[in-house]
Amino acid sequence: MDLTLATVTALMRETLTAPRATAARIMAMNPPDDARWLGFVIVVVLSVLVGQMSILVLGEGGFGGSMIFMAVFQTMILLGLVVAVQGIGRLAGGKGTFPDALLLLAWLQFVMIAVQILQLVAMVLVPPLFGFATMLALAVFIWLLVNFTMALHGFTSALKVVVGTVFSFFGLAVVLAIVLSVLGLGPQGMQ
């Protein structure tokens, strides 16, 4: 597996232009489980660092928690997404495995980190474009998630995956709200 800057950049470009084919290509690389978990941990660390950088650039106090807490929170969110994509997809008749879901969502998160950095650049250079860049980033995330889910599970209907994704997000949001409330991290607990 060649991980030079040129190769990674090309793979990111392919991810944005042909996400389903790129997801299949990434799964075909079949790295060992240790490498998949290492990639997962690396994107969690990068996500936390870029998140902290965002807070500094935006000049907001943001969330007052420690970076360790943010890393744990990011890990829970991303791992929850991996479990949801794999588990819900399997319940819907898909054939995806947990290791492949872990691999694809780690890569998806890596691509989204690059998108977030571009958002920050837009914020600094052309502040009025920040809102548009944020909406575009959300659209890119949904586009990639749907296509990666289709590749992972062998689904052929993008519409069914979109509908399943929307309902799953609502269900997971309710569960997350309940868990955070039980932990005392509701809106009052974060002030």
PDB file of C-alpha atoms in Angstrom:
ATOM      1  CA  MET A   1       0.000   0.000   0.000  1.00  0.00           C
ATOM      2  CA  ASP A   2       1.562   3.253  -1.200  1.00  0.00           C
ATOM      3  CA  LEU A   3       0.806   6.130   1.179  1.00  0.00           C
ATOM      4  CA  THR A   4       2.706   8.980  -0.436  1.00  0.00           C
ATOM      5  CA  LEU A   5       1.192  12.460  -0.479  1.00  0.00           C
ATOM      6  CA  ALA A   6       0.493  12.146  -4.208  1.00  0.00           C
ATOM      7  CA  THR A   7      -1.311   8.819  -3.749  1.00  0.00           C
ATOM      8  CA  VAL A   8      -3.394  10.042  -0.819  1.00  0.00           C
ATOM      9  CA  THR A   9      -4.300  13.243  -2.692  1.00  0.00           C
ATOM     10  CA  ALA A  10      -5.316  11.238  -5.760  1.00  0.00           C
ATOM     11  CA  LEU A  11      -7.395   8.892  -3.604  1.00  0.00           C
ATOM     12  CA  MET A  12      -9.126  11.881  -1.995  1.00  0.00           C
ATOM     13  CA  ARG A  13      -9.919  13.313  -5.430  1.00  0.00           C
ATOM     14  CA  GLU A  14     -11.276   9.926  -6.553  1.00  0.00           C
ATOM     15  CA  THR A  15     -13.330   9.736  -3.357  1.00  0.00           C
ATOM     16  CA  LEU A  16     -15.088  12.971  -4.276  1.00  0.00           C
ATOM     17  CA  THR A  17     -15.606  12.122  -7.948  1.00  0.00           C
ATOM     18  CA  ALA A  18     -16.337   8.370  -7.790  1.00  0.00           C
ATOM     19  CA  PRO A  19     -17.043   7.510  -4.150  1.00  0.00           C
ATOM     20  CA  ARG A  20     -18.552   4.063  -4.656  1.00  0.00           C
ATOM     21  CA  ALA A  21     -15.702   2.844  -6.846  1.00  0.00           C
ATOM     22  CA  THR A  22     -13.154   4.362  -4.472  1.00  0.00           C
ATOM     23  CA  ALA A  23     -14.808   2.670  -1.489  1.00  0.00           C
ATOM     24  CA  ALA A  24     -14.580  -0.659  -3.308  1.00  0.00           C
ATOM     25  CA  ARG A  25     -10.928   0.043  -4.085  1.00  0.00           C
ATOM     26  CA  ILE A  26     -10.183   0.896  -0.444  1.00  0.00           C
ATOM     27  CA  MET A  27     -11.859  -2.302   0.760  1.00  0.00           C
ATOM     28  CA  ALA A  28      -9.918  -4.295  -1.852  1.00  0.00           C
ATOM     29  CA  MET A  29      -6.663  -3.056  -0.283  1.00  0.00           C
ATOM     30  CA  ASN A  30      -7.671  -5.245   2.677  1.00  0.00           C
ATOM     31  CA  PRO A  31      -5.275  -3.851   5.282  1.00  0.00           C
ATOM     32  CA  PRO A  32      -4.876  -5.849   8.509  1.00  0.00           C
ATOM     33  CA  ASP A  33      -7.211  -5.041  11.388  1.00  0.00           C
ATOM     34  CA  ASP A  34      -4.388  -3.312  13.292  1.00  0.00           C
ATOM     35  CA  ALA A  35      -3.941  -0.872  10.409  1.00  0.00           C
ATOM     36  CA  ARG A  36      -7.686  -0.200  10.284  1.00  0.00           C
ATOM     37  CA  TRP A  37      -7.766   0.613  14.003  1.00  0.00           C
ATOM     38  CA  LEU A  38      -4.624   2.727  13.701  1.00  0.00           C
ATOM     39  CA  GLY A  39      -6.262   4.708  10.901  1.00  0.00           C
ATOM     40  CA  PHE A  40      -9.336   5.145  13.081  1.00  0.00           C
ATOM     41  CA  VAL A  41      -7.259   6.458  16.002  1.00  0.00           C
ATOM     42  CA  ILE A  42      -5.290   8.788  13.723  1.00  0.00           C
ATOM     43  CA  VAL A  43      -8.444  10.385  12.307  1.00  0.00           C
ATOM     44  CA  VAL A  44      -9.860  10.832  15.814  1.00  0.00           C
ATOM     45  CA  VAL A  45      -6.692  12.669  16.890  1.00  0.00           C
ATOM     46  CA  LEU A  46      -6.675  14.765  13.711  1.00  0.00           C
ATOM     47  CA  SER A  47     -10.376  15.567  14.174  1.00  0.00           C
ATOM     48  CA  VAL A  48      -9.778  16.830  17.691  1.00  0.00           C
ATOM     49  CA  LEU A  49      -6.786  18.927  16.596  1.00  0.00           C
ATOM     50  CA  VAL A  50      -8.653  20.453  13.657  1.00  0.00           C
ATOM     51  CA  GLY A  51     -11.659  21.042  15.923  1.00  0.00           C
ATOM     52  CA  GLN A  52      -9.473  22.939  18.387  1.00  0.00           C
ATOM     53  CA  MET A  53      -7.930  24.862  15.496  1.00  0.00           C
ATOM     54  CA  SER A  54     -11.454  25.778  14.353  1.00  0.00           C
ATOM     55  CA  ILE A  55     -12.268  27.147  17.790  1.00  0.00           C
ATOM     56  CA  LEU A  56      -9.110  29.277  17.716  1.00  0.00           C
ATOM     57  CA  VAL A  57      -9.763  30.575  14.190  1.00  0.00           C
ATOM     58  CA  LEU A  58     -13.406  31.351  14.895  1.00  0.00           C
ATOM     59  CA  GLY A  59     -12.399  33.117  18.094  1.00  0.00           C
ATOM     60  CA  GLU A  60     -15.142  31.465  20.091  1.00  0.00           C
ATOM     61  CA  GLY A  61     -14.878  29.876  23.489  1.00  0.00           C
ATOM     62  CA  GLY A  62     -16.489  26.773  22.033  1.00  0.00           C
ATOM     63  CA  PHE A  63     -16.791  23.739  24.222  1.00  0.00           C
ATOM     64  CA  GLY A  64     -14.792  24.158  27.406  1.00  0.00           C
ATOM     65  CA  GLY A  65     -13.919  20.480  27.753  1.00  0.00           C
ATOM     66  CA  SER A  66     -10.432  19.067  27.659  1.00  0.00           C
ATOM     67  CA  MET A  67      -8.900  17.671  24.507  1.00  0.00           C
ATOM     68  CA  ILE A  68      -8.984  14.217  26.113  1.00  0.00           C
ATOM     69  CA  PHE A  69     -12.715  14.521  26.662  1.00  0.00           C
ATOM     70  CA  MET A  70     -13.128  15.699  23.065  1.00  0.00           C
ATOM     71  CA  ALA A  71     -11.077  12.715  21.846  1.00  0.00           C
ATOM     72  CA  VAL A  72     -13.247  10.318  23.847  1.00  0.00           C
ATOM     73  CA  PHE A  73     -16.388  12.036  22.574  1.00  0.00           C
ATOM     74  CA  GLN A  74     -15.138  11.965  18.963  1.00  0.00           C
ATOM     75  CA  THR A  75     -14.235   8.289  19.353  1.00  0.00           C
ATOM     76  CA  MET A  76     -17.711   7.473  20.656  1.00  0.00           C
ATOM     77  CA  ILE A  77     -19.415   9.367  17.841  1.00  0.00           C
ATOM     78  CA  LEU A  78     -17.278   7.870  15.072  1.00  0.00           C
ATOM     79  CA  LEU A  79     -17.388   4.354  16.516  1.00  0.00           C
ATOM     80  CA  GLY A  80     -21.143   4.707  16.953  1.00  0.00           C
ATOM     81  CA  LEU A  81     -21.385   5.662  13.285  1.00  0.00           C
ATOM     82  CA  VAL A  82     -19.306   2.626  12.294  1.00  0.00           C
ATOM     83  CA  VAL A  83     -21.535   0.306  14.331  1.00  0.00           C
ATOM     84  CA  ALA A  84     -24.690   1.962  12.970  1.00  0.00           C
ATOM     85  CA  VAL A  85     -23.614   1.829   9.320  1.00  0.00           C
ATOM     86  CA  GLN A  86     -22.574  -1.799   9.635  1.00  0.00           C
ATOM     87  CA  GLY A  87     -25.386  -2.982  11.890  1.00  0.00           C
ATOM     88  CA  ILE A  88     -28.315  -1.141  10.327  1.00  0.00           C
ATOM     89  CA  GLY A  89     -27.032  -2.021   6.869  1.00  0.00           C
ATOM     90  CA  ARG A  90     -26.892  -5.699   7.829  1.00  0.00           C
ATOM     91  CA  LEU A  91     -30.432  -5.513   9.206  1.00  0.00           C
ATOM     92  CA  ALA A  92     -31.515  -4.102   5.836  1.00  0.00           C
ATOM     93  CA  GLY A  93     -29.999  -7.088   4.023  1.00  0.00           C
ATOM     94  CA  GLY A  94     -26.508  -5.736   3.376  1.00  0.00           C
ATOM     95  CA  LYS A  95     -23.337  -7.790   3.393  1.00  0.00           C
ATOM     96  CA  GLY A  96     -20.850  -5.316   4.901  1.00  0.00           C
ATOM     97  CA  THR A  97     -18.491  -6.295   7.697  1.00  0.00           C
ATOM     98  CA  PHE A  98     -17.403  -4.319  10.751  1.00  0.00           C
ATOM     99  CA  PRO A  99     -13.717  -4.158   9.682  1.00  0.00           C
ATOM    100  CA  ASP A 100     -14.678  -2.746   6.281  1.00  0.00           C
ATOM    101  CA  ALA A 101     -17.100  -0.267   7.869  1.00  0.00           C
ATOM    102  CA  LEU A 102     -14.296   0.826  10.211  1.00  0.00           C
ATOM    103  CA  LEU A 103     -11.920   1.265   7.279  1.00  0.00           C
ATOM    104  CA  LEU A 104     -14.369   3.202   5.113  1.00  0.00           C
ATOM    105  CA  LEU A 105     -15.571   5.511   7.858  1.00  0.00           C
ATOM    106  CA  ALA A 106     -12.020   6.246   8.978  1.00  0.00           C
ATOM    107  CA  TRP A 107     -11.256   7.243   5.381  1.00  0.00           C
ATOM    108  CA  LEU A 108     -14.494   9.240   5.165  1.00  0.00           C
ATOM    109  CA  GLN A 109     -13.529  11.103   8.335  1.00  0.00           C
ATOM    110  CA  PHE A 110     -10.063  11.788   6.910  1.00  0.00           C
ATOM    111  CA  VAL A 111     -11.626  13.306   3.786  1.00  0.00           C
ATOM    112  CA  MET A 112     -13.986  15.363   5.946  1.00  0.00           C
ATOM    113  CA  ILE A 113     -11.024  16.676   7.951  1.00  0.00           C
ATOM    114  CA  ALA A 114      -9.573  17.992   4.684  1.00  0.00           C
ATOM    115  CA  VAL A 115     -12.952  19.545   3.870  1.00  0.00           C
ATOM    116  CA  GLN A 116     -13.053  21.150   7.334  1.00  0.00           C
ATOM    117  CA  ILE A 117      -9.612  22.653   6.766  1.00  0.00           C
ATOM    118  CA  LEU A 118     -10.869  24.122   3.479  1.00  0.00           C
ATOM    119  CA  GLN A 119     -13.837  25.555   5.401  1.00  0.00           C
ATOM    120  CA  LEU A 120     -11.435  27.266   7.793  1.00  0.00           C
ATOM    121  CA  VAL A 121      -9.465  28.708   4.897  1.00  0.00           C
ATOM    122  CA  ALA A 122     -12.722  30.020   3.409  1.00  0.00           C
ATOM    123  CA  MET A 123     -13.604  31.541   6.784  1.00  0.00           C
ATOM    124  CA  VAL A 124     -10.290  33.363   7.022  1.00  0.00           C
ATOM    125  CA  LEU A 125     -10.063  34.508   3.393  1.00  0.00           C
ATOM    126  CA  VAL A 126     -13.726  35.126   2.529  1.00  0.00           C
ATOM    127  CA  PRO A 127     -15.863  35.083   5.701  1.00  0.00           C
ATOM    128  CA  PRO A 128     -19.215  35.414   3.867  1.00  0.00           C
ATOM    129  CA  LEU A 129     -18.525  32.060   2.162  1.00  0.00           C
ATOM    130  CA  PHE A 130     -18.286  30.194   5.473  1.00  0.00           C
ATOM    131  CA  GLY A 131     -22.021  29.408   5.643  1.00  0.00           C
ATOM    132  CA  PHE A 132     -22.021  28.158   2.067  1.00  0.00           C
ATOM    133  CA  ALA A 133     -18.866  26.121   2.725  1.00  0.00           C
ATOM    134  CA  THR A 134     -20.548  24.547   5.757  1.00  0.00           C
ATOM    135  CA  MET A 135     -23.629  23.542   3.749  1.00  0.00           C
ATOM    136  CA  LEU A 136     -21.390  22.190   1.011  1.00  0.00           C
ATOM    137  CA  ALA A 137     -19.418  20.166   3.577  1.00  0.00           C
ATOM    138  CA  LEU A 138     -22.649  18.647   4.912  1.00  0.00           C
ATOM    139  CA  ALA A 139     -23.727  17.742   1.377  1.00  0.00           C
ATOM    140  CA  VAL A 140     -20.326  16.153   0.697  1.00  0.00           C
ATOM    141  CA  PHE A 141     -20.562  14.149   3.931  1.00  0.00           C
ATOM    142  CA  ILE A 142     -24.023  12.819   3.101  1.00  0.00           C
ATOM    143  CA  TRP A 143     -23.012  12.066  -0.504  1.00  0.00           C
ATOM    144  CA  LEU A 144     -19.950  10.122   0.617  1.00  0.00           C
ATOM    145  CA  LEU A 145     -21.732   8.328   3.462  1.00  0.00           C
ATOM    146  CA  VAL A 146     -24.526   7.140   1.162  1.00  0.00           C
ATOM    147  CA  ASN A 147     -22.096   5.958  -1.513  1.00  0.00           C
ATOM    148  CA  PHE A 148     -19.762   4.286   0.982  1.00  0.00           C
ATOM    149  CA  THR A 149     -22.741   2.525   2.578  1.00  0.00           C
ATOM    150  CA  MET A 150     -23.878   1.319  -0.846  1.00  0.00           C
ATOM    151  CA  ALA A 151     -20.392  -0.008  -1.618  1.00  0.00           C
ATOM    152  CA  LEU A 152     -20.017  -1.594   1.815  1.00  0.00           C
ATOM    153  CA  HIS A 153     -23.292  -3.475   1.744  1.00  0.00           C
ATOM    154  CA  GLY A 154     -23.801  -3.981  -1.984  1.00  0.00           C
ATOM    155  CA  PHE A 155     -26.951  -1.848  -2.062  1.00  0.00           C
ATOM    156  CA  THR A 156     -28.113  -0.549  -5.438  1.00  0.00           C
ATOM    157  CA  SER A 157     -30.761   2.035  -4.497  1.00  0.00           C
ATOM    158  CA  ALA A 158     -29.304   5.356  -3.408  1.00  0.00           C
ATOM    159  CA  LEU A 159     -32.788   6.582  -2.463  1.00  0.00           C
ATOM    160  CA  LYS A 160     -33.332   3.714  -0.023  1.00  0.00           C
ATOM    161  CA  VAL A 161     -29.925   4.343   1.540  1.00  0.00           C
ATOM    162  CA  VAL A 162     -30.665   8.077   1.885  1.00  0.00           C
ATOM    163  CA  VAL A 163     -34.025   7.373   3.541  1.00  0.00           C
ATOM    164  CA  GLY A 164     -32.457   4.740   5.809  1.00  0.00           C
ATOM    165  CA  THR A 165     -29.654   7.140   6.705  1.00  0.00           C
ATOM    166  CA  VAL A 166     -32.053   9.971   7.579  1.00  0.00           C
ATOM    167  CA  PHE A 167     -34.216   7.737   9.785  1.00  0.00           C
ATOM    168  CA  SER A 168     -31.131   6.218  11.397  1.00  0.00           C
ATOM    169  CA  PHE A 169     -29.697   9.662  12.193  1.00  0.00           C
ATOM    170  CA  PHE A 170     -32.952  10.711  13.852  1.00  0.00           C
ATOM    171  CA  GLY A 171     -33.055   7.502  15.878  1.00  0.00           C
ATOM    172  CA  LEU A 172     -29.415   7.813  16.889  1.00  0.00           C
ATOM    173  CA  ALA A 173     -29.900  11.485  17.786  1.00  0.00           C
ATOM    174  CA  VAL A 174     -32.708  10.537  20.164  1.00  0.00           C
ATOM    175  CA  VAL A 175     -30.566   7.822  21.773  1.00  0.00           C
ATOM    176  CA  LEU A 176     -27.586  10.199  22.047  1.00  0.00           C
ATOM    177  CA  ALA A 177     -29.764  12.914  23.602  1.00  0.00           C
ATOM    178  CA  ILE A 178     -31.012  10.457  26.210  1.00  0.00           C
ATOM    179  CA  VAL A 179     -27.497   9.209  27.008  1.00  0.00           C
ATOM    180  CA  LEU A 180     -26.090  12.745  27.272  1.00  0.00           C
ATOM    181  CA  SER A 181     -29.016  13.781  29.449  1.00  0.00           C
ATOM    182  CA  VAL A 182     -28.428  10.841  31.801  1.00  0.00           C
ATOM    183  CA  LEU A 183     -24.750  11.817  31.980  1.00  0.00           C
ATOM    184  CA  GLY A 184     -25.729  15.385  32.839  1.00  0.00           C
ATOM    185  CA  LEU A 185     -24.384  16.796  29.594  1.00  0.00           C
ATOM    186  CA  GLY A 186     -27.604  18.350  28.390  1.00  0.00           C
ATOM    187  CA  PRO A 187     -27.799  22.032  27.459  1.00  0.00           C
ATOM    188  CA  GLN A 188     -27.699  23.124  31.119  1.00  0.00           C
ATOM    189  CA  GLY A 189     -24.698  20.883  31.925  1.00  0.00           C
ATOM    190  CA  MET A 190     -22.502  22.487  29.270  1.00  0.00           C
ATOM    191  CA  GLN A 191     -22.947  26.117  30.344  1.00  0.00           C
TER     192      GLN A 191
END
